Amino acid sequence: MLNKNSPRHISGLLLLSLVVLGISACGEDNNNNDNNNTTNNNETQCPVAADIGFPTLSDEEIVQVVMTVNMGEIQQGQLAQQQATNTEVRQFADQMVQEHTTANQELQARLQTLGITPRESPLSQQLAAESNQILTILRSDVGSAAFDLAYMDVQVSLHAKTLFLMDKVLQPQIQRAELREFARMGRGMVQEHLNTAVPIQQDLSPSP
């Protein structure tokens, strides 16, 4: 049985949250009318958010979700800067703090130009609560040897989840063209972070 503070338990919490958000819902129902389908950036036919139980969000709520995700990455990265012992993990944490801080600053400047005020939604509140839970677990007695793997497990899971949210929930609902291009660039950053995180996680994982 996994200890509640073990690295693999932390990763399990993230995987559970993916299931709750319905990561496998796309494509499950093949009986939808073609008029109710939309095409995502990867040209995959999927129902629009409302049709499969995803939250319907305004632009104001979408940008708050993005800012919440960025803030979570910043806070977790700052903790890793203090506690990580592996050089690659510390470098990754530095990258997360720097690039997610820049992303939030650029988004806030864009919102000011567009006259958009971010607005909370149940989704942004859920993500904030989840981030706080992750920080609590990472700060607990996982031990210095276990922290690096725990942090990287979380990073792989969170970046994969963020890509899912962007592709299936956020980008299909953005109304303002000015925000769609910004979201496209943001997705590229998240994908790059995931591509960087996976090999670090694999190097830290114990051999089977």
PDB file of C-alpha atoms in Angstrom:
ATOM      1  CA  MET A   1       0.000   0.000   0.000  1.00  0.00           C
ATOM      2  CA  LEU A   2       1.345   3.441  -0.936  1.00  0.00           C
ATOM      3  CA  ASN A   3       2.080   5.887   1.850  1.00  0.00           C
ATOM      4  CA  LYS A   4      -0.048   9.016   1.496  1.00  0.00           C
ATOM      5  CA  ASN A   5       3.149  11.066   1.136  1.00  0.00           C
ATOM      6  CA  SER A   6       4.883   8.806  -1.369  1.00  0.00           C
ATOM      7  CA  PRO A   7       5.792  10.158  -4.825  1.00  0.00           C
ATOM      8  CA  ARG A   8       3.564   7.607  -6.547  1.00  0.00           C
ATOM      9  CA  HIS A   9       0.588   8.541  -4.342  1.00  0.00           C
ATOM     10  CA  ILE A  10       0.989  12.177  -5.419  1.00  0.00           C
ATOM     11  CA  SER A  11       1.012  11.156  -9.056  1.00  0.00           C
ATOM     12  CA  GLY A  12      -2.073   9.035  -8.408  1.00  0.00           C
ATOM     13  CA  LEU A  13      -3.953  12.059  -7.110  1.00  0.00           C
ATOM     14  CA  LEU A  14      -3.282  13.849 -10.384  1.00  0.00           C
ATOM     15  CA  LEU A  15      -4.362  10.888 -12.481  1.00  0.00           C
ATOM     16  CA  LEU A  16      -7.587  10.706 -10.502  1.00  0.00           C
ATOM     17  CA  SER A  17      -8.289  14.369 -11.214  1.00  0.00           C
ATOM     18  CA  LEU A  18      -7.834  13.701 -14.939  1.00  0.00           C
ATOM     19  CA  VAL A  19     -10.504  11.006 -14.759  1.00  0.00           C
ATOM     20  CA  VAL A  20     -12.856  13.339 -12.899  1.00  0.00           C
ATOM     21  CA  LEU A  21     -12.485  15.910 -15.673  1.00  0.00           C
ATOM     22  CA  GLY A  22     -13.439  13.276 -18.244  1.00  0.00           C
ATOM     23  CA  ILE A  23     -10.219  12.843 -20.158  1.00  0.00           C
ATOM     24  CA  SER A  24     -11.615   9.831 -22.017  1.00  0.00           C
ATOM     25  CA  ALA A  25     -14.949  11.391 -22.875  1.00  0.00           C
ATOM     26  CA  CYS A  26     -13.890  12.580 -26.334  1.00  0.00           C
ATOM     27  CA  GLY A  27     -14.997  10.075 -28.903  1.00  0.00           C
ATOM     28  CA  GLU A  28     -16.941   7.818 -26.539  1.00  0.00           C
ATOM     29  CA  ASP A  29     -20.327   8.801 -27.872  1.00  0.00           C
ATOM     30  CA  ASN A  30     -20.493   8.131 -31.590  1.00  0.00           C
ATOM     31  CA  ASN A  31     -24.213   8.878 -31.797  1.00  0.00           C
ATOM     32  CA  ASN A  32     -23.916  12.653 -31.639  1.00  0.00           C
ATOM     33  CA  ASN A  33     -25.332  14.600 -34.533  1.00  0.00           C
ATOM     34  CA  ASP A  34     -22.588  15.914 -36.809  1.00  0.00           C
ATOM     35  CA  ASN A  35     -23.883  19.417 -36.246  1.00  0.00           C
ATOM     36  CA  ASN A  36     -22.924  19.147 -32.588  1.00  0.00           C
ATOM     37  CA  ASN A  37     -19.261  18.362 -33.283  1.00  0.00           C
ATOM     38  CA  THR A  38     -16.327  20.728 -33.443  1.00  0.00           C
ATOM     39  CA  THR A  39     -12.760  20.224 -34.636  1.00  0.00           C
ATOM     40  CA  ASN A  40      -9.838  20.813 -32.282  1.00  0.00           C
ATOM     41  CA  ASN A  41      -6.334  21.931 -33.280  1.00  0.00           C
ATOM     42  CA  ASN A  42      -5.307  18.350 -34.057  1.00  0.00           C
ATOM     43  CA  GLU A  43      -8.221  17.910 -36.463  1.00  0.00           C
ATOM     44  CA  THR A  44      -9.888  15.389 -34.140  1.00  0.00           C
ATOM     45  CA  GLN A  45     -13.667  15.454 -34.191  1.00  0.00           C
ATOM     46  CA  CYS A  46     -14.950  15.913 -30.638  1.00  0.00           C
ATOM     47  CA  PRO A  47     -18.245  17.135 -29.148  1.00  0.00           C
ATOM     48  CA  VAL A  48     -18.305  20.704 -27.969  1.00  0.00           C
ATOM     49  CA  ALA A  49     -17.721  21.204 -24.264  1.00  0.00           C
ATOM     50  CA  ALA A  50     -21.354  21.509 -23.240  1.00  0.00           C
ATOM     51  CA  ASP A  51     -22.322  18.288 -25.024  1.00  0.00           C
ATOM     52  CA  ILE A  52     -20.078  16.065 -22.918  1.00  0.00           C
ATOM     53  CA  GLY A  53     -20.414  17.732 -19.550  1.00  0.00           C
ATOM     54  CA  PHE A  54     -17.394  20.041 -19.643  1.00  0.00           C
ATOM     55  CA  PRO A  55     -17.969  23.497 -18.151  1.00  0.00           C
ATOM     56  CA  THR A  56     -19.109  26.242 -20.491  1.00  0.00           C
ATOM     57  CA  LEU A  57     -16.766  29.178 -19.926  1.00  0.00           C
ATOM     58  CA  SER A  58     -16.635  32.817 -21.003  1.00  0.00           C
ATOM     59  CA  ASP A  59     -13.385  34.439 -22.115  1.00  0.00           C
ATOM     60  CA  GLU A  60     -13.164  36.078 -18.687  1.00  0.00           C
ATOM     61  CA  GLU A  61     -13.403  32.680 -16.989  1.00  0.00           C
ATOM     62  CA  ILE A  62     -10.977  31.042 -19.423  1.00  0.00           C
ATOM     63  CA  VAL A  63      -8.217  33.563 -18.744  1.00  0.00           C
ATOM     64  CA  GLN A  64      -8.695  33.073 -15.000  1.00  0.00           C
ATOM     65  CA  VAL A  65      -8.196  29.324 -15.489  1.00  0.00           C
ATOM     66  CA  VAL A  66      -4.962  29.999 -17.393  1.00  0.00           C
ATOM     67  CA  MET A  67      -3.714  32.404 -14.725  1.00  0.00           C
ATOM     68  CA  THR A  68      -4.548  29.882 -11.999  1.00  0.00           C
ATOM     69  CA  VAL A  69      -2.600  27.150 -13.776  1.00  0.00           C
ATOM     70  CA  ASN A  70       0.375  29.484 -14.215  1.00  0.00           C
ATOM     71  CA  MET A  71       0.320  30.482 -10.548  1.00  0.00           C
ATOM     72  CA  GLY A  72       0.270  26.854  -9.455  1.00  0.00           C
ATOM     73  CA  GLU A  73       3.318  26.118 -11.592  1.00  0.00           C
ATOM     74  CA  ILE A  74       5.114  29.146 -10.160  1.00  0.00           C
ATOM     75  CA  GLN A  75       4.422  28.155  -6.549  1.00  0.00           C
ATOM     76  CA  GLN A  76       5.421  24.516  -7.085  1.00  0.00           C
ATOM     77  CA  GLY A  77       8.555  25.633  -8.937  1.00  0.00           C
ATOM     78  CA  GLN A  78       9.522  27.964  -6.110  1.00  0.00           C
ATOM     79  CA  LEU A  79       9.180  25.096  -3.652  1.00  0.00           C
ATOM     80  CA  ALA A  80      11.350  22.881  -5.867  1.00  0.00           C
ATOM     81  CA  GLN A  81      13.969  25.620  -6.055  1.00  0.00           C
ATOM     82  CA  GLN A  82      14.252  25.298  -2.285  1.00  0.00           C
ATOM     83  CA  GLN A  83      13.926  21.533  -1.827  1.00  0.00           C
ATOM     84  CA  ALA A  84      15.127  19.767  -4.972  1.00  0.00           C
ATOM     85  CA  THR A  85      18.541  18.116  -4.811  1.00  0.00           C
ATOM     86  CA  ASN A  86      18.892  16.961  -8.432  1.00  0.00           C
ATOM     87  CA  THR A  87      20.519  19.530 -10.745  1.00  0.00           C
ATOM     88  CA  GLU A  88      18.156  18.867 -13.656  1.00  0.00           C
ATOM     89  CA  VAL A  89      15.117  19.151 -11.389  1.00  0.00           C
ATOM     90  CA  ARG A  90      16.339  22.467 -10.001  1.00  0.00           C
ATOM     91  CA  GLN A  91      16.964  23.763 -13.540  1.00  0.00           C
ATOM     92  CA  PHE A  92      13.476  22.656 -14.575  1.00  0.00           C
ATOM     93  CA  ALA A  93      11.981  24.406 -11.547  1.00  0.00           C
ATOM     94  CA  ASP A  94      13.866  27.594 -12.479  1.00  0.00           C
ATOM     95  CA  GLN A  95      12.408  27.341 -15.982  1.00  0.00           C
ATOM     96  CA  MET A  96       8.877  26.853 -14.639  1.00  0.00           C
ATOM     97  CA  VAL A  97       9.077  29.878 -12.363  1.00  0.00           C
ATOM     98  CA  GLN A  98      10.545  32.108 -15.055  1.00  0.00           C
ATOM     99  CA  GLU A  99       8.384  31.099 -18.015  1.00  0.00           C
ATOM    100  CA  HIS A 100       5.045  30.813 -16.192  1.00  0.00           C
ATOM    101  CA  THR A 101       5.692  34.185 -14.513  1.00  0.00           C
ATOM    102  CA  THR A 102       6.387  35.727 -17.920  1.00  0.00           C
ATOM    103  CA  ALA A 103       3.276  34.064 -19.365  1.00  0.00           C
ATOM    104  CA  ASN A 104       1.079  35.541 -16.629  1.00  0.00           C
ATOM    105  CA  GLN A 105       2.620  38.995 -17.059  1.00  0.00           C
ATOM    106  CA  GLU A 106       2.089  38.905 -20.811  1.00  0.00           C
ATOM    107  CA  LEU A 107      -1.484  37.692 -20.375  1.00  0.00           C
ATOM    108  CA  GLN A 108      -2.273  40.440 -17.882  1.00  0.00           C
ATOM    109  CA  ALA A 109      -0.904  43.048 -20.292  1.00  0.00           C
ATOM    110  CA  ARG A 110      -3.023  41.587 -23.101  1.00  0.00           C
ATOM    111  CA  LEU A 111      -6.127  41.622 -20.897  1.00  0.00           C
ATOM    112  CA  GLN A 112      -5.560  45.246 -19.946  1.00  0.00           C
ATOM    113  CA  THR A 113      -5.342  46.195 -23.626  1.00  0.00           C
ATOM    114  CA  LEU A 114      -8.550  44.268 -24.396  1.00  0.00           C
ATOM    115  CA  GLY A 115     -10.381  45.535 -21.332  1.00  0.00           C
ATOM    116  CA  ILE A 116     -11.007  42.015 -20.002  1.00  0.00           C
ATOM    117  CA  THR A 117     -11.346  41.338 -16.279  1.00  0.00           C
ATOM    118  CA  PRO A 118     -10.674  37.714 -15.274  1.00  0.00           C
ATOM    119  CA  ARG A 119     -13.567  35.994 -13.490  1.00  0.00           C
ATOM    120  CA  GLU A 120     -13.523  32.954 -11.218  1.00  0.00           C
ATOM    121  CA  SER A 121     -15.439  29.810 -12.145  1.00  0.00           C
ATOM    122  CA  PRO A 122     -15.883  26.424 -10.444  1.00  0.00           C
ATOM    123  CA  LEU A 123     -13.089  25.109 -12.686  1.00  0.00           C
ATOM    124  CA  SER A 124     -10.553  27.772 -11.708  1.00  0.00           C
ATOM    125  CA  GLN A 125     -11.499  27.314  -8.053  1.00  0.00           C
ATOM    126  CA  GLN A 126     -11.076  23.541  -8.375  1.00  0.00           C
ATOM    127  CA  LEU A 127      -7.647  23.965  -9.971  1.00  0.00           C
ATOM    128  CA  ALA A 128      -6.553  26.385  -7.244  1.00  0.00           C
ATOM    129  CA  ALA A 129      -7.673  23.956  -4.534  1.00  0.00           C
ATOM    130  CA  GLU A 130      -5.872  21.109  -6.279  1.00  0.00           C
ATOM    131  CA  SER A 131      -2.682  23.165  -6.532  1.00  0.00           C
ATOM    132  CA  ASN A 132      -2.845  23.950  -2.817  1.00  0.00           C
ATOM    133  CA  GLN A 133      -3.284  20.258  -2.062  1.00  0.00           C
ATOM    134  CA  ILE A 134      -0.245  19.410  -4.179  1.00  0.00           C
ATOM    135  CA  LEU A 135       1.841  22.018  -2.355  1.00  0.00           C
ATOM    136  CA  THR A 136       0.740  20.612   0.997  1.00  0.00           C
ATOM    137  CA  ILE A 137       1.750  17.096  -0.021  1.00  0.00           C
ATOM    138  CA  LEU A 138       5.073  18.207  -1.482  1.00  0.00           C
ATOM    139  CA  ARG A 139       5.858  20.150   1.704  1.00  0.00           C
ATOM    140  CA  SER A 140       5.130  17.125   3.895  1.00  0.00           C
ATOM    141  CA  ASP A 141       7.659  14.569   5.069  1.00  0.00           C
ATOM    142  CA  VAL A 142       8.376  12.954   1.713  1.00  0.00           C
ATOM    143  CA  GLY A 143      12.098  13.175   2.445  1.00  0.00           C
ATOM    144  CA  SER A 144      14.706  14.927   0.319  1.00  0.00           C
ATOM    145  CA  ALA A 145      15.485  11.796  -1.704  1.00  0.00           C
ATOM    146  CA  ALA A 146      11.823  11.420  -2.668  1.00  0.00           C
ATOM    147  CA  PHE A 147      11.034  15.076  -3.369  1.00  0.00           C
ATOM    148  CA  ASP A 148      12.661  15.252  -6.799  1.00  0.00           C
ATOM    149  CA  LEU A 149      10.664  12.330  -8.190  1.00  0.00           C
ATOM    150  CA  ALA A 150       7.460  13.509  -6.513  1.00  0.00           C
ATOM    151  CA  TYR A 151       7.825  16.963  -8.060  1.00  0.00           C
ATOM    152  CA  MET A 152       8.572  15.590 -11.521  1.00  0.00           C
ATOM    153  CA  ASP A 153       5.678  13.103 -11.328  1.00  0.00           C
ATOM    154  CA  VAL A 154       3.409  16.031 -10.542  1.00  0.00           C
ATOM    155  CA  GLN A 155       4.856  18.119 -13.365  1.00  0.00           C
ATOM    156  CA  VAL A 156       4.340  15.419 -15.979  1.00  0.00           C
ATOM    157  CA  SER A 157       0.765  14.813 -14.826  1.00  0.00           C
ATOM    158  CA  LEU A 158      -0.108  18.503 -14.563  1.00  0.00           C
ATOM    159  CA  HIS A 159       1.292  19.477 -17.955  1.00  0.00           C
ATOM    160  CA  ALA A 160      -0.517  16.566 -19.604  1.00  0.00           C
ATOM    161  CA  LYS A 161      -3.716  17.642 -17.871  1.00  0.00           C
ATOM    162  CA  THR A 162      -3.200  21.257 -18.940  1.00  0.00           C
ATOM    163  CA  LEU A 163      -2.832  20.204 -22.569  1.00  0.00           C
ATOM    164  CA  PHE A 164      -6.081  18.278 -22.287  1.00  0.00           C
ATOM    165  CA  LEU A 165      -7.866  21.277 -20.767  1.00  0.00           C
ATOM    166  CA  MET A 166      -6.559  23.589 -23.455  1.00  0.00           C
ATOM    167  CA  ASP A 167      -7.472  21.272 -26.337  1.00  0.00           C
ATOM    168  CA  LYS A 168     -10.865  20.075 -25.149  1.00  0.00           C
ATOM    169  CA  VAL A 169     -12.216  22.777 -22.818  1.00  0.00           C
ATOM    170  CA  LEU A 170     -10.528  26.158 -23.198  1.00  0.00           C
ATOM    171  CA  GLN A 171      -9.469  26.746 -26.817  1.00  0.00           C
ATOM    172  CA  PRO A 172     -12.740  25.543 -28.407  1.00  0.00           C
ATOM    173  CA  GLN A 173     -14.663  28.130 -26.353  1.00  0.00           C
ATOM    174  CA  ILE A 174     -12.494  31.243 -26.775  1.00  0.00           C
ATOM    175  CA  GLN A 175     -14.512  33.981 -28.446  1.00  0.00           C
ATOM    176  CA  ARG A 176     -11.965  36.774 -28.978  1.00  0.00           C
ATOM    177  CA  ALA A 177      -9.514  36.247 -31.831  1.00  0.00           C
ATOM    178  CA  GLU A 178      -6.831  38.136 -29.882  1.00  0.00           C
ATOM    179  CA  LEU A 179      -6.968  35.485 -27.166  1.00  0.00           C
ATOM    180  CA  ARG A 180      -7.001  32.514 -29.532  1.00  0.00           C
ATOM    181  CA  GLU A 181      -3.508  33.288 -30.853  1.00  0.00           C
ATOM    182  CA  PHE A 182      -2.202  33.820 -27.322  1.00  0.00           C
ATOM    183  CA  ALA A 183      -3.690  30.481 -26.279  1.00  0.00           C
ATOM    184  CA  ARG A 184      -2.052  28.766 -29.250  1.00  0.00           C
ATOM    185  CA  MET A 185       1.366  30.048 -28.212  1.00  0.00           C
ATOM    186  CA  GLY A 186       0.682  29.083 -24.605  1.00  0.00           C
ATOM    187  CA  ARG A 187      -0.151  25.553 -25.646  1.00  0.00           C
ATOM    188  CA  GLY A 188       3.196  25.294 -27.414  1.00  0.00           C
ATOM    189  CA  MET A 189       4.970  26.306 -24.214  1.00  0.00           C
ATOM    190  CA  VAL A 190       3.107  23.696 -22.184  1.00  0.00           C
ATOM    191  CA  GLN A 191       3.971  20.996 -24.726  1.00  0.00           C
ATOM    192  CA  GLU A 192       7.657  21.965 -24.559  1.00  0.00           C
ATOM    193  CA  HIS A 193       7.555  21.774 -20.762  1.00  0.00           C
ATOM    194  CA  LEU A 194       6.038  18.300 -20.904  1.00  0.00           C
ATOM    195  CA  ASN A 195       8.642  17.169 -23.422  1.00  0.00           C
ATOM    196  CA  THR A 196      11.361  18.394 -21.045  1.00  0.00           C
ATOM    197  CA  ALA A 197       9.784  16.925 -17.910  1.00  0.00           C
ATOM    198  CA  VAL A 198       9.240  13.360 -19.154  1.00  0.00           C
ATOM    199  CA  PRO A 199      12.898  12.339 -19.607  1.00  0.00           C
ATOM    200  CA  ILE A 200      13.844  13.907 -16.252  1.00  0.00           C
ATOM    201  CA  GLN A 201      11.065  11.919 -14.592  1.00  0.00           C
ATOM    202  CA  GLN A 202      12.185   8.737 -16.333  1.00  0.00           C
ATOM    203  CA  ASP A 203      15.790   9.215 -15.229  1.00  0.00           C
ATOM    204  CA  LEU A 204      14.654   9.613 -11.608  1.00  0.00           C
ATOM    205  CA  SER A 205      12.223   6.672 -11.633  1.00  0.00           C
ATOM    206  CA  PRO A 206      13.541   3.497  -9.975  1.00  0.00           C
ATOM    207  CA  SER A 207      14.193   0.563 -12.265  1.00  0.00           C
ATOM    208  CA  PRO A 208      11.366  -2.039 -12.285  1.00  0.00           C
TER     209      PRO A 208
END
